[in-house]
Structures are given as C-alpha cells and as structure tokens.
Tab-separated table of C-alpha atoms in Angstrom:
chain	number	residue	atom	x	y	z
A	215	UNK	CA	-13.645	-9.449	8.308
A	216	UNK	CA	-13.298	-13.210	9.645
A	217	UNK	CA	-11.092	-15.655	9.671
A	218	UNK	CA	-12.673	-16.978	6.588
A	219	UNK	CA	-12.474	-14.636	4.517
A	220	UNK	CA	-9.058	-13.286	5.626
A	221	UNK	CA	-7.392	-16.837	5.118
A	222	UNK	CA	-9.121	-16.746	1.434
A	223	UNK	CA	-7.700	-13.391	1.006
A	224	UNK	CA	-4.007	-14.282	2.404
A	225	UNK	CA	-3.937	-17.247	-0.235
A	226	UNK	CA	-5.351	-15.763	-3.555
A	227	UNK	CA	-2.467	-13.149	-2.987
A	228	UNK	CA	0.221	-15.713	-2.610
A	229	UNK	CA	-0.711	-17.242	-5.755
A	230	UNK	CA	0.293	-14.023	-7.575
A	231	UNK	CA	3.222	-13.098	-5.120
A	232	UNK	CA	4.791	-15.997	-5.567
A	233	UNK	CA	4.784	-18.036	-8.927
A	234	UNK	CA	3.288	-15.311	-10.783
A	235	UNK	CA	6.088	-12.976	-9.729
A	236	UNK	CA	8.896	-15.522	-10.141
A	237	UNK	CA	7.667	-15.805	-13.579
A	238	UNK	CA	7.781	-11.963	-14.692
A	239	UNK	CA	11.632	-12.279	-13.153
A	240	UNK	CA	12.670	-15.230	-14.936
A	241	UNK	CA	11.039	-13.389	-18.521
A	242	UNK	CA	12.496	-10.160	-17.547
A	243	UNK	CA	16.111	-12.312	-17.334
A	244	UNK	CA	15.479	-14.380	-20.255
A	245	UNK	CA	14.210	-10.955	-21.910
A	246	UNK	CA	17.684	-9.436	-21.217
A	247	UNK	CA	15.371	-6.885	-19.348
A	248	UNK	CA	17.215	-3.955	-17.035
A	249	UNK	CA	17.054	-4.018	-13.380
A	250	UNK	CA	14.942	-0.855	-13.652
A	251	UNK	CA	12.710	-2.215	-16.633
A	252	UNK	CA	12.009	-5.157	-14.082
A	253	UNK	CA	11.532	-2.811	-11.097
A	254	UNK	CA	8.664	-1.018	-13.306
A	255	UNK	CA	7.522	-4.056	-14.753
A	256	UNK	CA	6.555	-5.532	-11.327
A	257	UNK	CA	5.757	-1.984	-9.856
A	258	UNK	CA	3.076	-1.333	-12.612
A	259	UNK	CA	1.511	-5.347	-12.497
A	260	UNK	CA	1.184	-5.259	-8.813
A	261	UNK	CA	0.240	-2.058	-7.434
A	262	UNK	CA	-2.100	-1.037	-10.540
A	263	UNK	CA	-3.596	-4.469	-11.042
A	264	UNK	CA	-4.236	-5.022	-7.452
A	265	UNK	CA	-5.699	-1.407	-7.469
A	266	UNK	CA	-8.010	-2.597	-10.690
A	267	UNK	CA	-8.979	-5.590	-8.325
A	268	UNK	CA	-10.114	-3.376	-5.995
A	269	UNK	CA	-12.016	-0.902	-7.276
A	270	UNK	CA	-13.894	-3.121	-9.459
A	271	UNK	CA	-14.483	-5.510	-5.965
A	272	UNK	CA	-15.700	-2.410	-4.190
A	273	UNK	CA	-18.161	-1.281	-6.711
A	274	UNK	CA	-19.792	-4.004	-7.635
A	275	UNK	CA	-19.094	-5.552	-4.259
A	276	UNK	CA	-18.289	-8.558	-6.328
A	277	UNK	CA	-14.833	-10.633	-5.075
A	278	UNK	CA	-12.763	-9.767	-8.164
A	279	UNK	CA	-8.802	-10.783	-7.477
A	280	UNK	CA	-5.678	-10.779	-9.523
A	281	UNK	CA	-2.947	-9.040	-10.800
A	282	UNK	CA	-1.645	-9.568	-13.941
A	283	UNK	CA	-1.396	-12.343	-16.088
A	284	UNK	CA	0.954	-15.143	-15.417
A	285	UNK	CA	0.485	-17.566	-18.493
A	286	UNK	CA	1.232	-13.911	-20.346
A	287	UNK	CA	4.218	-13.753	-18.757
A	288	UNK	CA	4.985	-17.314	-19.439
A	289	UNK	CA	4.663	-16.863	-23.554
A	290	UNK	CA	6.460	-13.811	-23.530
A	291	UNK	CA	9.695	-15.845	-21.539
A	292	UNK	CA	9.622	-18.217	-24.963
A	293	UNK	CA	8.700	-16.211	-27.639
A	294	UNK	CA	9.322	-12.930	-26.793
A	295	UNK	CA	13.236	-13.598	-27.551
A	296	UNK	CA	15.396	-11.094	-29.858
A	297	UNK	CA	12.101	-8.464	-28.987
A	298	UNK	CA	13.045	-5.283	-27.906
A	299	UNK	CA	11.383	-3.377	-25.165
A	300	UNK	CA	9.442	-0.763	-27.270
A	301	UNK	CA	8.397	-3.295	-29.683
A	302	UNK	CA	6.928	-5.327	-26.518
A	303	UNK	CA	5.593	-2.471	-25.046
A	304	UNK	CA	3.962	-2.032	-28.623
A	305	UNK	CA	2.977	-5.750	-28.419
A	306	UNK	CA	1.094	-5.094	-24.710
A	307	UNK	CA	-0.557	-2.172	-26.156
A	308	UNK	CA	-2.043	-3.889	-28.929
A	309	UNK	CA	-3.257	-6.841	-26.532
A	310	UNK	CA	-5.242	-4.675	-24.188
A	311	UNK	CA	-6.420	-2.486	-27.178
A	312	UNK	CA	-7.756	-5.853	-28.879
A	313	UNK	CA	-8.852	-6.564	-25.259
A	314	UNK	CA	-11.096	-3.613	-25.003
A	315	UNK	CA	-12.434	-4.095	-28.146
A	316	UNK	CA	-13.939	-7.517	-27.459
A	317	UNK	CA	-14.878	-6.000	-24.222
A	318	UNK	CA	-17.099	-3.420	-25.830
A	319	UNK	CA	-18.317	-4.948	-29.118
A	320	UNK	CA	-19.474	-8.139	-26.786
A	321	UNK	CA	-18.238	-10.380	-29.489
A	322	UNK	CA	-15.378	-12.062	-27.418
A	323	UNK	CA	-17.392	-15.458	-26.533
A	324	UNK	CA	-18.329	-15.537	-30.350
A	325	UNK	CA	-14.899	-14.514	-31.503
A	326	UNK	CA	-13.530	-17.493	-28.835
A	327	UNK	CA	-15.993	-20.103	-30.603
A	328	UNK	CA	-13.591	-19.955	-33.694
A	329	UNK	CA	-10.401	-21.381	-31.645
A	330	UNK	CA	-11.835	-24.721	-29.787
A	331	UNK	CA	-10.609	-24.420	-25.911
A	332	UNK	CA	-8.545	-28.036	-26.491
A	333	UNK	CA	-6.313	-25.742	-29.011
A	334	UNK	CA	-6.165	-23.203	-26.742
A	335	UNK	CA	-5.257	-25.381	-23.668
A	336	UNK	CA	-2.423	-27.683	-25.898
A	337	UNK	CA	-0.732	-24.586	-27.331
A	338	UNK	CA	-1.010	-23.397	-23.399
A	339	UNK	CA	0.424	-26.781	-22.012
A	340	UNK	CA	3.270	-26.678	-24.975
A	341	UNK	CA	4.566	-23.265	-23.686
A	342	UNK	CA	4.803	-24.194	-19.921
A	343	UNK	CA	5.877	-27.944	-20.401
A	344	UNK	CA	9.438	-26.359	-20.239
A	345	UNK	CA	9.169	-24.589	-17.366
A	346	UNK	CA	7.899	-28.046	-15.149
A	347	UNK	CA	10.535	-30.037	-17.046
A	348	UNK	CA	13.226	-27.598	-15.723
A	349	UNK	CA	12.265	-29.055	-12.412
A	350	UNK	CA	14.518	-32.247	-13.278
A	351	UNK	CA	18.048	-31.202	-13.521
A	352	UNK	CA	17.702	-29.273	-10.083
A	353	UNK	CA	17.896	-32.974	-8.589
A	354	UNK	CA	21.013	-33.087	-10.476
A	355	UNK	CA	22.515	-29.853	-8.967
A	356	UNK	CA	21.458	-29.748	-5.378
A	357	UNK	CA	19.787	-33.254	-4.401
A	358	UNK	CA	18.928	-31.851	-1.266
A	359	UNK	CA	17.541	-28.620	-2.257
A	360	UNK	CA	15.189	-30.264	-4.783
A	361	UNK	CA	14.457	-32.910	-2.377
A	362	UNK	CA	12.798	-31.009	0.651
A	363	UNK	CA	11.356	-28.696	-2.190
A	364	UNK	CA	9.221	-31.723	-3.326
A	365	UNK	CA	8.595	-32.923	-0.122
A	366	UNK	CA	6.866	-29.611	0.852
A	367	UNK	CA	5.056	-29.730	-2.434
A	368	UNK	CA	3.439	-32.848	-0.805
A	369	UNK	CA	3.378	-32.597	2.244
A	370	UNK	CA	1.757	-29.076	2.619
A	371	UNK	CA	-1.401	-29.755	1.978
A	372	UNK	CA	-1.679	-32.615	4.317
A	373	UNK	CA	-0.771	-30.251	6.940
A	374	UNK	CA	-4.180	-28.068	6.115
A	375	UNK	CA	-6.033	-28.203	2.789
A	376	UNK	CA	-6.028	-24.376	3.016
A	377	UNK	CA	-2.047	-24.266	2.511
A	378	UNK	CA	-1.254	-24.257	-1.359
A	379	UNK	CA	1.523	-27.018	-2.566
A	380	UNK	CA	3.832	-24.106	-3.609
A	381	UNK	CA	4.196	-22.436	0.012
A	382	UNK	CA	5.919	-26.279	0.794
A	383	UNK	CA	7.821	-25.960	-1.951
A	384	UNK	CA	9.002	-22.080	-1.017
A	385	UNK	CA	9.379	-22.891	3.054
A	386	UNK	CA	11.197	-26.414	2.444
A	387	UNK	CA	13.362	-25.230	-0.561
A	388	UNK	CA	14.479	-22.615	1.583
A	389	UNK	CA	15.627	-24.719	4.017
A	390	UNK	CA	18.202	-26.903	2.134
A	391	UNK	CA	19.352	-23.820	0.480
A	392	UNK	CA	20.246	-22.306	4.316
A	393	UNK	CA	22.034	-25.546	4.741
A	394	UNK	CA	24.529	-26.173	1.872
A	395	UNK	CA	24.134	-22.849	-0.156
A	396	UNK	CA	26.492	-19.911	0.298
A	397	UNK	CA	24.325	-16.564	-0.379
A	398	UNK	CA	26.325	-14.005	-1.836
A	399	UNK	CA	26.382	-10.165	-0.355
A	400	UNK	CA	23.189	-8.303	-1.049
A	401	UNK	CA	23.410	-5.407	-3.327
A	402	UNK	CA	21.248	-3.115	-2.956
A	403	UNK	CA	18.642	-1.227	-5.773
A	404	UNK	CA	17.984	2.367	-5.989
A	405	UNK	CA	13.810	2.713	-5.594
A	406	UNK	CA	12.850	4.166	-9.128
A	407	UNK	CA	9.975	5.116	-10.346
A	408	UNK	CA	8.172	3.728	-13.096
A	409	UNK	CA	9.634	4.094	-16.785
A	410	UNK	CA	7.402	4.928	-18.725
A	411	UNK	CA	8.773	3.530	-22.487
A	412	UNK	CA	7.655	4.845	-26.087
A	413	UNK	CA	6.085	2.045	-28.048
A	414	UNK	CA	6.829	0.369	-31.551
A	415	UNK	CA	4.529	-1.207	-33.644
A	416	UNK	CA	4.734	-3.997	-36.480
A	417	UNK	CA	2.042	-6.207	-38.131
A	418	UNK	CA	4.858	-9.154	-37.516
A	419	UNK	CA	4.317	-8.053	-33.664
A	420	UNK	CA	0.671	-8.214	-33.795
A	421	UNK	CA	0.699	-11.554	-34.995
A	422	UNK	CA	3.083	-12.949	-33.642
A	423	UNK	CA	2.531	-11.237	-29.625
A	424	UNK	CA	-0.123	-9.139	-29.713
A	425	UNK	CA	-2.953	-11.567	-30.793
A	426	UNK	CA	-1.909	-14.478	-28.361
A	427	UNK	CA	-1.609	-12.500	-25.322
A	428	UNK	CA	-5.014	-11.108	-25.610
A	429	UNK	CA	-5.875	-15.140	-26.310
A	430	UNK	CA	-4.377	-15.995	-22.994
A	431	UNK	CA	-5.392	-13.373	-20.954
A	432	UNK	CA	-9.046	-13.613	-22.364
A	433	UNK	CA	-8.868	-17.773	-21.877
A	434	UNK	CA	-7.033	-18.371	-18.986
A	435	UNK	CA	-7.763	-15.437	-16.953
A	436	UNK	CA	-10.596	-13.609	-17.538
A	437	UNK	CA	-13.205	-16.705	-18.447
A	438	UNK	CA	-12.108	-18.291	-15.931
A	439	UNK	CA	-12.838	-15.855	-13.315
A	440	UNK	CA	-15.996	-15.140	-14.877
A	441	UNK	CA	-17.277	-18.799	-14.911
A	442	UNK	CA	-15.711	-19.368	-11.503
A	443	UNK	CA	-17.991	-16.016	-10.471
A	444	UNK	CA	-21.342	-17.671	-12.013
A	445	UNK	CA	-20.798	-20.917	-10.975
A	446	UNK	CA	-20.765	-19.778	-7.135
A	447	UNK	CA	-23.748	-17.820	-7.448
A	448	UNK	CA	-22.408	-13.746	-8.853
A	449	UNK	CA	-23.772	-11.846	-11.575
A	450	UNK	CA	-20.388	-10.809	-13.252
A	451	UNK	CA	-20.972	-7.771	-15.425
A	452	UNK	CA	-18.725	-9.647	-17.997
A	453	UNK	CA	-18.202	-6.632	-20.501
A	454	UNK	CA	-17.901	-4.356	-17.921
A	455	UNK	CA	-15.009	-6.662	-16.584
A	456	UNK	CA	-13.478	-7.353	-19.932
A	457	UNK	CA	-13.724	-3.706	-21.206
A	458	UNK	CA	-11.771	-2.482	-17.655
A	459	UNK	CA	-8.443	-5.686	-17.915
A	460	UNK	CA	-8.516	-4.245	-21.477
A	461	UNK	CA	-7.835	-0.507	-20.405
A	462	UNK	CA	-5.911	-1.621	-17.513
A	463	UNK	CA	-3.648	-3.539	-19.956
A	464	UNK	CA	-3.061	-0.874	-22.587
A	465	UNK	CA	-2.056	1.740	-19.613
A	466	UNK	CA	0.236	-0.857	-17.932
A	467	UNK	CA	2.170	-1.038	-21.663
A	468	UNK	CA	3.445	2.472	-20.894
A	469	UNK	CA	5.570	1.240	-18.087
A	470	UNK	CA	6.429	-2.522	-19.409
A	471	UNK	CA	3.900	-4.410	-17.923
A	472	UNK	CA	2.102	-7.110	-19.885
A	473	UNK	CA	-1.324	-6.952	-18.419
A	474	UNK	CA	-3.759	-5.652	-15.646
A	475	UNK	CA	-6.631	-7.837	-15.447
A	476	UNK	CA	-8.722	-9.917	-13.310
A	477	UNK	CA	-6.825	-13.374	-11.992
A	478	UNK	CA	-9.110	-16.906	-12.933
A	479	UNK	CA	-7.801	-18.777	-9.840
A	480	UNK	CA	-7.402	-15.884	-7.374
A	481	UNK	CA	-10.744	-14.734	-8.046
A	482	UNK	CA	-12.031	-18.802	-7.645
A	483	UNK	CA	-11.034	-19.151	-4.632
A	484	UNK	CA	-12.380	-15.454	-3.386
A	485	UNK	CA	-15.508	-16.008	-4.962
A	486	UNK	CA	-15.719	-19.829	-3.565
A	487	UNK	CA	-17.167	-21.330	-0.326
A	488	UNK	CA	-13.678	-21.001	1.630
A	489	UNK	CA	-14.394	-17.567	1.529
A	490	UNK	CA	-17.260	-17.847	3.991
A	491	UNK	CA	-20.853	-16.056	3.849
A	492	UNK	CA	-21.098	-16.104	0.069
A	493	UNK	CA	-22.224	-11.535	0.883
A	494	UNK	CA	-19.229	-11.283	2.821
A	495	UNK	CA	-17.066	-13.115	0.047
A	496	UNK	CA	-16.262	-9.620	-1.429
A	497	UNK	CA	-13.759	-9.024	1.535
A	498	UNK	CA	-11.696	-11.861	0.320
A	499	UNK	CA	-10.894	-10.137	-2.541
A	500	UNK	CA	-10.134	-6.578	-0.661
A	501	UNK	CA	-7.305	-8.509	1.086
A	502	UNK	CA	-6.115	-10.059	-2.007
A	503	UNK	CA	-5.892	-6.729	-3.743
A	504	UNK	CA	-4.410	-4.801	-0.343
A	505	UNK	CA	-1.565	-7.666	-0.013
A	506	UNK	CA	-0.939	-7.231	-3.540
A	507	UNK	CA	-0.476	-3.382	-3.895
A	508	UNK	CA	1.929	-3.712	-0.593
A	509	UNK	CA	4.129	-6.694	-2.667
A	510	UNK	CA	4.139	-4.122	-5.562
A	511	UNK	CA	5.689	-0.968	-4.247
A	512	UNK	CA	8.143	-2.840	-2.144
A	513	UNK	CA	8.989	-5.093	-4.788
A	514	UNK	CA	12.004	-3.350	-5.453
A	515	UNK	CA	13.582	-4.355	-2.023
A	516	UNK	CA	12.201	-7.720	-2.495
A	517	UNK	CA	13.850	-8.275	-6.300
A	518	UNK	CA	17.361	-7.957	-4.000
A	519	UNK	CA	16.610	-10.775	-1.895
A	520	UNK	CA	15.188	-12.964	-5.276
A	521	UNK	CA	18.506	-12.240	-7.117
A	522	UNK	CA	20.579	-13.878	-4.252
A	523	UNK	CA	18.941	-17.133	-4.926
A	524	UNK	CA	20.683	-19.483	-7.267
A	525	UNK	CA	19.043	-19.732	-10.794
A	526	UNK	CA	18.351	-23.532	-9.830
A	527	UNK	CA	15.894	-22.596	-6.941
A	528	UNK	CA	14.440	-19.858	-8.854
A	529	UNK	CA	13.668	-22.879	-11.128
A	530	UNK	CA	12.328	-24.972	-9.186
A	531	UNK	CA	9.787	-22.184	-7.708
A	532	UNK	CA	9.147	-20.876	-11.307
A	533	UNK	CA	8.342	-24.884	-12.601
A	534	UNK	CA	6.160	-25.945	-9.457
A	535	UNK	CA	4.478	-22.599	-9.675
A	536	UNK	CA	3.159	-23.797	-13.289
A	537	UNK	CA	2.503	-27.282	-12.111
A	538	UNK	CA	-0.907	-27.001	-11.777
A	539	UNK	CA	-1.479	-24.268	-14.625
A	540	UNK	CA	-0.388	-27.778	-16.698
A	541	UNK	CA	-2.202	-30.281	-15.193
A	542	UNK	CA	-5.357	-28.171	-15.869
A	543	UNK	CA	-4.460	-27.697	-19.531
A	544	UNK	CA	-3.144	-30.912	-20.820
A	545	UNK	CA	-6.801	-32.139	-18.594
A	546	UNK	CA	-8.472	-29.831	-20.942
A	547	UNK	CA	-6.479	-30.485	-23.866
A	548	UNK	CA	-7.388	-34.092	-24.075
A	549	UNK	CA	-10.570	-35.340	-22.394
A	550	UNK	CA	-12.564	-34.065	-25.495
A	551	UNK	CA	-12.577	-37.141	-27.789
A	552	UNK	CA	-13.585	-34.974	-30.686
A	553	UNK	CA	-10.193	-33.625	-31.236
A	554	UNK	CA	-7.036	-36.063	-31.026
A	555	UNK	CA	-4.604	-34.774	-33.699
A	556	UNK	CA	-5.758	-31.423	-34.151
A	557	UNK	CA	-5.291	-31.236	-30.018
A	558	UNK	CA	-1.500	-33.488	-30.709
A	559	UNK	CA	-0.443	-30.782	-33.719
A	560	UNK	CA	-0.589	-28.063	-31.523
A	561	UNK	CA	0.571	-28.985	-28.550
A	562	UNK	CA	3.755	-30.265	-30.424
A	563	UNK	CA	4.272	-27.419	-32.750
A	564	UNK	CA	3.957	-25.117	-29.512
A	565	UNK	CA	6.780	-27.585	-27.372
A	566	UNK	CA	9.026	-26.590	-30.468
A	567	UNK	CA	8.965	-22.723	-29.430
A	568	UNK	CA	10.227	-22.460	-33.409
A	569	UNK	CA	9.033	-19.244	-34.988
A	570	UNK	CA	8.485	-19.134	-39.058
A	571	UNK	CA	8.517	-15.890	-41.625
A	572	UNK	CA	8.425	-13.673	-38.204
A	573	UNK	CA	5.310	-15.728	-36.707
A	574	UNK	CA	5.604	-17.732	-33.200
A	575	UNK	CA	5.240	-21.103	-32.867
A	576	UNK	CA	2.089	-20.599	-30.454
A	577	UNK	CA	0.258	-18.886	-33.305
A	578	UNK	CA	1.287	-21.622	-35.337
A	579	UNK	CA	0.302	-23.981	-33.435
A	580	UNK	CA	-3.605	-22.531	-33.286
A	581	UNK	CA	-3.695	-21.915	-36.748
A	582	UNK	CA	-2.270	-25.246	-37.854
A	583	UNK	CA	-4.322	-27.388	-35.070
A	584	UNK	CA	-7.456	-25.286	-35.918
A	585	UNK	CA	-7.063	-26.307	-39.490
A	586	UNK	CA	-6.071	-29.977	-39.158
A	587	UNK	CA	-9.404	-29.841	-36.879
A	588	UNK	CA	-10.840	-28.457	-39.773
A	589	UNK	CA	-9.619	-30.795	-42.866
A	590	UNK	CA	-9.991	-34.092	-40.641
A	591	UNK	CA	-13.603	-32.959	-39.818
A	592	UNK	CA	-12.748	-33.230	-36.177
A	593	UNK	CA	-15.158	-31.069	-33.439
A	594	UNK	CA	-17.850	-31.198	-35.470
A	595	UNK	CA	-20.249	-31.433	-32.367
A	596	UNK	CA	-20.161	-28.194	-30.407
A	597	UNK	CA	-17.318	-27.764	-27.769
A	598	UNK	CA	-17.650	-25.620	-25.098
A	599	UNK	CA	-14.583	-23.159	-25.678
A	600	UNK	CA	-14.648	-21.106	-21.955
C-alpha cells in the first residue's frame, strides 16, 4: 500500500458511505420502511456489496469498487410509494434476475442500443431534480446551517483537489448544527440480524420497478465502471462483471436490499491515475471494499446517530450528494443535438413522478421520449448509448 492508493481507497468509500447511504435512509423513511427493514437494508448493501467488490478485485486483480446502487435507491424514494416490502423485494429480485440475464446472453449493449443514453440520462436527471431542489428551503429553515454547508461544498476542494465537495458540505453542516441545533437524546437500536423477507410478484411490478432498476443499475453503474476500467488501460471481463451485480442483486432481494453491484464513480476513481502505479491500482479498490464492509455491520449504531439529525440537514446531505449525479445527466441529456424534444418529453414526464394504469412515470417517460424520438425522426445518426 501507499499513500496513493490508500487516499484513492479512503475517497471511493466515502462516496458510498455518505450520499449513497443517506439516500437508502431517506427511501427507507419515505418507504414507511421499519427500523429493522432499514438495519437489513443497509447491512445487506454494504457488507455483501463491498464483499462482491472484493472478491471480484482480488481475482482478477482488477480495482472493482462499489456497493450498491445509489440512483436505484433514488427511483425507488419516488416511485416506489404505496409498494409494500414483499412486492419490492419481488421488484429487486426481478432486477438482478433481468440483470443476470443480460449478463449471460451478452446482449445488454445491444438491448441498451434500443433506449438512446440522452433518454436514459433525462428520465435520470427528472428523478433526482427533487432531491437538489430540496436544497432551497433549508436556507429558509436554518440560514446558518445551509450556509456553512455550501460554503464547504466550495471551499473543500480548494483546500486539496483530493477532498470531494460533499465532505465540506458534511464537516461545515455539522458545525452550524452544533451551534444553534438542540440534538435530542440518543435511543439506542437492538443489533439484528438480517430479515430475510418472502417476495411478491406482479407484471404491474415488473414494469413499473423491476425493468428500470435493472436500466439504472446497468447505465449508471455498471457501464460506467466498465468504460471508466477501459479507458485507463483494464481489460474488464464485462459479462463476467455483469453476470456477478446480477446474482449479487437477486440474493440481496432476500434481505431488502436493492442491489449489489459494481459502483461507476468509485470504481473511476480506483481505476484512475490518483490511484498511483496503474498494477498497484487494484489496492485502491481493497480499501474501498474493507471501509465499506466495516460501515455495513456497524451501520446499525451509526443509523442512531443519523436519526438525531433534523430532516433539513439530512436534506441538504441527501441533495448535495446528488449534485453531481445531475450535473452529469442533464450534461448528457442535452449536448446531443440529435434529440431536443424526445430528450425535453422525458425529462418532464419523469419531474412529474405521476404514475398511469399502475406504470411509473420513469417508464413513461422512456417509452414516450423513445417514441417521440421515433415519430419526429430524431437520432437517426448513431448515438453512443454507454
């Protein structure tokens, strides 16, 4: 190990233990989730996706990093509403099963081709927008609070480029919190073990959940990671790869967890030049994964600590978290001049968060952009879709 790849390894895992676990709390809340069902959920994500991370890193000797997958948990906070837990855990099953599939088959860049990324990256930018916009009324309720948060957001990576914005925003928010917020008494959770939950299927479900979760999690996660793995010089067995986040996903459903699978940004920035020697780059990943599995199974001490923090904080991390997850899609969304309302349709229709005859608004809003794409003769040059 160096200092290199240790600092690599150190950041990758913030990125998931950070934003990516405020988001599976505020979906759990929004979800009307149990304490335990949350305890499991983040149990399951965290120790068994940063154990998938790290047995794939060490045999291949390849820096794979991640968790689970945060824009999953972000679509399941908006239209995942009125769902019970079976039927999700039905849902998650489904996703890693169709997962798999495309895994094995080899079909998934093919199958991919048929959605244009812009469609992808609106409906993606439509379901987050509402997280970032939450950011604004947080001025409203605690001026100061908000105000250092933002400041950190800026001023962190002036301080070192290795520092990511949302440390700032975690270190600085906490600090007007200490001075005018009044934590309440601590109550502590019983450890429990992982529940493991009998699943419940429905066609509406597959549609509806099922299908875009394996979208996002094939998209925004793995394709990413794989690309970011070429482009830095690794030979990615990409099937391989898909084929284990797919398995990993279907036995995570058992317990509540969305999905196990490879992380696109953590796995960037382990597989990039930060890391150090690019034959050493693997150990960036093995601290990743390590810090990971240690947030997982004491996650259930640290969800007592989270639910002392006023909703408005949890907010404000949750919204600055997806800040750049944004940026990158609504960049994506509309740089390709080919598609203009095809790419406008479906980011609106997926703002709306309105479901129809059982059917959420983000698979609306892929079916109706790919078709006004489609009837307005828009994309008809080839678009890279990963």
């Amino acid at each position: 190990m160096n200092a290199q790849n240790t600092s690599a390894g150190i950041l990758s895992a913030l990125m998931a233990c950070t934003g990516g676990a405020m988001m599976v709390i505020t979906a759990a809340q929004r979800l009307e989730l149990t304490t335990a069902a949350l305890v499991s959920w983040l149990f399951i994500v965290y120790v068994f996706g940063g154990g998938l991370n790290l047995w794939l890193t060490l045999h291949f000797k390849i820096p794979f990093a991640g968790a689970h997958s945060i824009t999953a948990a972000a679509f399941l906070s908006t239209s995942a509403m009125q769902v019970s837990l079976p039927e999700l855990v039905g849902s998650y099953l489904m996703a890693g099963a169709i997962i798999a599939v495309l895994g094995l088959t080899g079909i998934f860049n093919k199958l991919l081709e048929l959605i244009p990324r812009p469609l992808i990256d609106a409906m993606l930018a439509g379901l987050i927008l509402h997280y970032v916009v939450d950011i604004v009324p947080v001025f409203q309720q605690s001026p100061l609070v908000a105000g250092l948060a933002i400041l950190g957001f800026f001023l962190t990576p002036r301080l070192s480029k290795a520092l990511p914005p949302l440390l700032g925003v975690l270190v600085f928010g906490l600090i007007g919190l200490f001075i005018v917020y009044r934590f309440p008494e601590a109550v502590p959770i019983p450890f429990s073990l992982p529940q493991f939950v009998v699943p419940q299927f429905s066609a509406a479900n597959l549609l509806s959940l099922a299908l875009p979760l394996a979208i996002l999690v094939i998209s925004n996660d793995l394709a990413v990671a794989l690309a970011a793995l070429k482009k830095n010089g690794f030979d990615p067995p990409a099937n391989k790869t898909i084929v284990a986040s797919g398995i990993g996903t279907v036995m995570a459903s058992f317990f509540g967890g969305q999905a196990l699978n490879i992380g696109g940004m953590m796995t960037a920035l382990c597989s990039s030049e930060e890391a150090g020697e690019k034959s050493q780059r693997y150990k960036a990943a093995i601290v990743s994964s390590v810090l990971v599995i240690l947030f997982g199974l004491f996650s259930w001490k640290l969800i007592v600590l989270i639910q002392m923090l006023p909703g408005y904080f949890i907010a404000l991390l949750t919204g600055f978290s997806l800040v750049g997850v944004l940026l990158g899609s609504l960049q994506s969304a509309f740089k390709e001049t080919q598609f203009k309302y095809s790419v406008l349709f479906a980011f609106v229709i997926s703002i709306a968060n309105v479901s129809f005859f059982g059917i959420s608004s983000a698979v609306w809003s892929l079916l109706i952009g790919a078709l006004a794409a489609k009837l307005l003769k828009e994309g008809n040059e080839k678009v890279r879709s990963v």
